[in-house]
mmCIF file of the C-alpha atoms, coordinates in Angstrom:
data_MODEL
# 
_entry.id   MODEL 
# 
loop_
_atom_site.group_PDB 
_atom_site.id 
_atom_site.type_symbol 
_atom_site.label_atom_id 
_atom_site.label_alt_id 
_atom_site.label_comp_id 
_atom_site.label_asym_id 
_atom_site.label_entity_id 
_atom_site.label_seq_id 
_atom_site.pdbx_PDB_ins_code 
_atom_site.Cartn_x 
_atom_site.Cartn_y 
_atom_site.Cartn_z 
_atom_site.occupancy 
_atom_site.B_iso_or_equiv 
_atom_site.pdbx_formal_charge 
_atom_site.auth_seq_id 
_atom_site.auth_comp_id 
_atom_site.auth_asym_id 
_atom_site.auth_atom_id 
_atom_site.pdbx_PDB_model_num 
ATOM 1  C CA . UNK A 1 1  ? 7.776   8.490   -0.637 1.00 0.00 ? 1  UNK A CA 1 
ATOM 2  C CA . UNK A 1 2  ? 9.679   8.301   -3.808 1.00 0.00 ? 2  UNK A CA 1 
ATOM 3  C CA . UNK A 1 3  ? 12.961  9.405   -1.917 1.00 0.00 ? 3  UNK A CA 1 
ATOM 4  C CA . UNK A 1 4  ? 12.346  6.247   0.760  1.00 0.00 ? 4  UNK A CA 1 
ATOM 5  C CA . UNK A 1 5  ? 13.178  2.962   -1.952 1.00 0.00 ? 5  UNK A CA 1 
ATOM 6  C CA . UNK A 1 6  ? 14.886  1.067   1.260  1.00 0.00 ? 6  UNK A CA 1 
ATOM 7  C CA . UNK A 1 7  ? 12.198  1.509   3.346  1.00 0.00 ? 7  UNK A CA 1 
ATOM 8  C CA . UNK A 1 8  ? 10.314  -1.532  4.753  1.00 0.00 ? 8  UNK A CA 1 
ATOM 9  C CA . UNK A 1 9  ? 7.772   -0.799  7.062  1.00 0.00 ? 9  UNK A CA 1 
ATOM 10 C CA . UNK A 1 10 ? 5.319   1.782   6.688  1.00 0.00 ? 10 UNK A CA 1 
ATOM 11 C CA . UNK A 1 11 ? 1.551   2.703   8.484  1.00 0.00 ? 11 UNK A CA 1 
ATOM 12 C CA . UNK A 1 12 ? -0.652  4.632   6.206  1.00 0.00 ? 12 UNK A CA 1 
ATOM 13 C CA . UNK A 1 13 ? -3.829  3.934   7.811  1.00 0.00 ? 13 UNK A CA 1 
ATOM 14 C CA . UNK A 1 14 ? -6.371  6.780   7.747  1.00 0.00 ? 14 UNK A CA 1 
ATOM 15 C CA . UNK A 1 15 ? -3.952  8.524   4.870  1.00 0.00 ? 15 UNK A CA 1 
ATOM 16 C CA . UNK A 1 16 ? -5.993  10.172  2.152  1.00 0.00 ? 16 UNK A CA 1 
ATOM 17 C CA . UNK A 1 17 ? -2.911  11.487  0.391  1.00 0.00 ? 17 UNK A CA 1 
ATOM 18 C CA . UNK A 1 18 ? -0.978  8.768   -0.719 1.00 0.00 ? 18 UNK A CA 1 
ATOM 19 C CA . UNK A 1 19 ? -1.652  7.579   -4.150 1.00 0.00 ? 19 UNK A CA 1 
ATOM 20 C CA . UNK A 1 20 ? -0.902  4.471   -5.970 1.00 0.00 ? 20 UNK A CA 1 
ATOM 21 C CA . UNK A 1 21 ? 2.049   6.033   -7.691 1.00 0.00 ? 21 UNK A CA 1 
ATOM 22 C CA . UNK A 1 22 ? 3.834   7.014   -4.608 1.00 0.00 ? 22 UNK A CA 1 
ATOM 23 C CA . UNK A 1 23 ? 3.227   3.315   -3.381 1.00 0.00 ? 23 UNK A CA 1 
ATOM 24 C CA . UNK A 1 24 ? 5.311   2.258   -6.504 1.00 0.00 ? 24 UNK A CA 1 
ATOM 25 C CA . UNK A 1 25 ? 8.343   3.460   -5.545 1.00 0.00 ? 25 UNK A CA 1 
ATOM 26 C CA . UNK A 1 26 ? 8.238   1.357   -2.581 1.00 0.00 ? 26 UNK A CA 1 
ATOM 27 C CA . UNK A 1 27 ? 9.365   -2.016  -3.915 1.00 0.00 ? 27 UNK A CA 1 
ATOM 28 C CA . UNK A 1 28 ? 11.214  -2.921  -0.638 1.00 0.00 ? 28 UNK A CA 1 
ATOM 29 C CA . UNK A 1 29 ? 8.401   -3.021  1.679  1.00 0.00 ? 29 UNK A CA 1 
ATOM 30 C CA . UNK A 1 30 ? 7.452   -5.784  3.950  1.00 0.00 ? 30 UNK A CA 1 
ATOM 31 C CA . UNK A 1 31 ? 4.630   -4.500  5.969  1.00 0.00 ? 31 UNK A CA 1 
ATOM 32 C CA . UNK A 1 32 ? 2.312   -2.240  5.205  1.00 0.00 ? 32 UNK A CA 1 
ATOM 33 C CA . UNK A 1 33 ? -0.672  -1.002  6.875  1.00 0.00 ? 33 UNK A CA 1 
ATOM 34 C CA . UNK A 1 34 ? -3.543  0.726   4.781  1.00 0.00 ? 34 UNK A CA 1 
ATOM 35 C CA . UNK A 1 35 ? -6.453  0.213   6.337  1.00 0.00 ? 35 UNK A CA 1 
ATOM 36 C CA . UNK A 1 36 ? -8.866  2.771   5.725  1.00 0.00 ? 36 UNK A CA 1 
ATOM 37 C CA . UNK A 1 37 ? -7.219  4.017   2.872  1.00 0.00 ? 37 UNK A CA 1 
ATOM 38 C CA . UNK A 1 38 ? -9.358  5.481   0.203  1.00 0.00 ? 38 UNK A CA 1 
ATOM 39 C CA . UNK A 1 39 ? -7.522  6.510   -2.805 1.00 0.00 ? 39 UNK A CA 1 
ATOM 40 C CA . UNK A 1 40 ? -5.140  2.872   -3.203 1.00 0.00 ? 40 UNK A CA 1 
ATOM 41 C CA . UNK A 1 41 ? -6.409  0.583   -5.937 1.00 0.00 ? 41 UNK A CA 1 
ATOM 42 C CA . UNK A 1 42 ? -5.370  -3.122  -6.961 1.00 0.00 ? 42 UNK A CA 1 
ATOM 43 C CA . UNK A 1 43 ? -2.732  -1.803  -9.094 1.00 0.00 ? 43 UNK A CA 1 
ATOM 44 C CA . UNK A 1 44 ? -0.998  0.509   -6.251 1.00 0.00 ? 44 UNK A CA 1 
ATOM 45 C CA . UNK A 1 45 ? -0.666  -2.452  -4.534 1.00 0.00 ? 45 UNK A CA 1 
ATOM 46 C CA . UNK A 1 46 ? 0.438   -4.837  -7.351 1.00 0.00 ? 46 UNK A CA 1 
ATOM 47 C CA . UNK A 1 47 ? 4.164   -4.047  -7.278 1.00 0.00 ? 47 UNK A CA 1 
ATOM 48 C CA . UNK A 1 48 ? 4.332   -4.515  -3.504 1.00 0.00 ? 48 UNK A CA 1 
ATOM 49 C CA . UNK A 1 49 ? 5.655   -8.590  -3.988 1.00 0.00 ? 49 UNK A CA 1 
ATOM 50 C CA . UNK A 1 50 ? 7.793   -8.064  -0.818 1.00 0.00 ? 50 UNK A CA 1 
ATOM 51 C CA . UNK A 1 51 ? 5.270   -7.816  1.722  1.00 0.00 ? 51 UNK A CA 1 
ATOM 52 C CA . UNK A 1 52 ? 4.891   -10.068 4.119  1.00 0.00 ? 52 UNK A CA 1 
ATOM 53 C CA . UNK A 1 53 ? 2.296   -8.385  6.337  1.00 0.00 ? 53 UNK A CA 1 
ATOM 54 C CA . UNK A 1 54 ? -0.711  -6.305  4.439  1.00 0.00 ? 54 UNK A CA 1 
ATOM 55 C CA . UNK A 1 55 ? -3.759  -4.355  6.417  1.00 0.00 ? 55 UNK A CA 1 
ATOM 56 C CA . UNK A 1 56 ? -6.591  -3.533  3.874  1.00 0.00 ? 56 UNK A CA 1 
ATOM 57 C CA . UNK A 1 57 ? -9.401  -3.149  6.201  1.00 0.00 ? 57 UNK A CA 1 
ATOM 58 C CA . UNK A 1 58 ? -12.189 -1.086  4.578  1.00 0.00 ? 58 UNK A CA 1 
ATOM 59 C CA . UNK A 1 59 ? -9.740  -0.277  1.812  1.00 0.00 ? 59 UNK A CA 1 
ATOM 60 C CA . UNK A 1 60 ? -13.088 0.031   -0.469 1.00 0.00 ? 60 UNK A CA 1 
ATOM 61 C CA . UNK A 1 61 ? -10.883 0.306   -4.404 1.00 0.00 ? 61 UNK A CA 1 
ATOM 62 C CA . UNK A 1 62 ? -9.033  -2.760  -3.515 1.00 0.00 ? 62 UNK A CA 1 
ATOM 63 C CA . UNK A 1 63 ? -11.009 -5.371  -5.916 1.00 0.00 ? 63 UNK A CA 1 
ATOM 64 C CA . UNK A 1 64 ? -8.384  -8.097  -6.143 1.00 0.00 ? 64 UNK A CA 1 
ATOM 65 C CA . UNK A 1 65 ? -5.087  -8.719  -4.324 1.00 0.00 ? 65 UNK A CA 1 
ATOM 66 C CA . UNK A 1 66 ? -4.725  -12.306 -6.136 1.00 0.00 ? 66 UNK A CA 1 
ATOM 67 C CA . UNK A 1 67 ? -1.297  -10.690 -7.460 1.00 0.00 ? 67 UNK A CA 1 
ATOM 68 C CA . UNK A 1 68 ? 0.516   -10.577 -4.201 1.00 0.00 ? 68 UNK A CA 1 
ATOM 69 C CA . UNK A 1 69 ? -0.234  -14.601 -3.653 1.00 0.00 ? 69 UNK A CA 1 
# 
């Protein structure tokens, strides 16, 4: 993902690879789907402040997403 910093759309639902470091490179995104996702925590998705569309259905390590508000 690292190799993909323009990218800005991006459906990871059902992924069990992606971590919350490879989510960091990923600045530029705008929407980003998730859902189902079990390794992403609150701080893979902290750096994310582009998005304008987020999908964290039963994304059960996401605690607080008060930093993307």
């Amino acid at each position: 993902l690292g190799k993909l910093p323009n990218l800005k759309s991006l459906n990871l639902s059902f992924n069990y690879l992606v971590t919350d470091q490879g989510l960091s490179k990923l600045a530029n995104l705008t929407k980003l789907m998730l859902d189902s996702n079990t390794m992403i925590t609150d701080e893979g998705i902290s750096t994310l402040t582009n998005l304008t569309f987020l999908d964290l259905s039963s994304c059960f390590r996401i605690k607080d997403i008060s930093m993307l508000t």
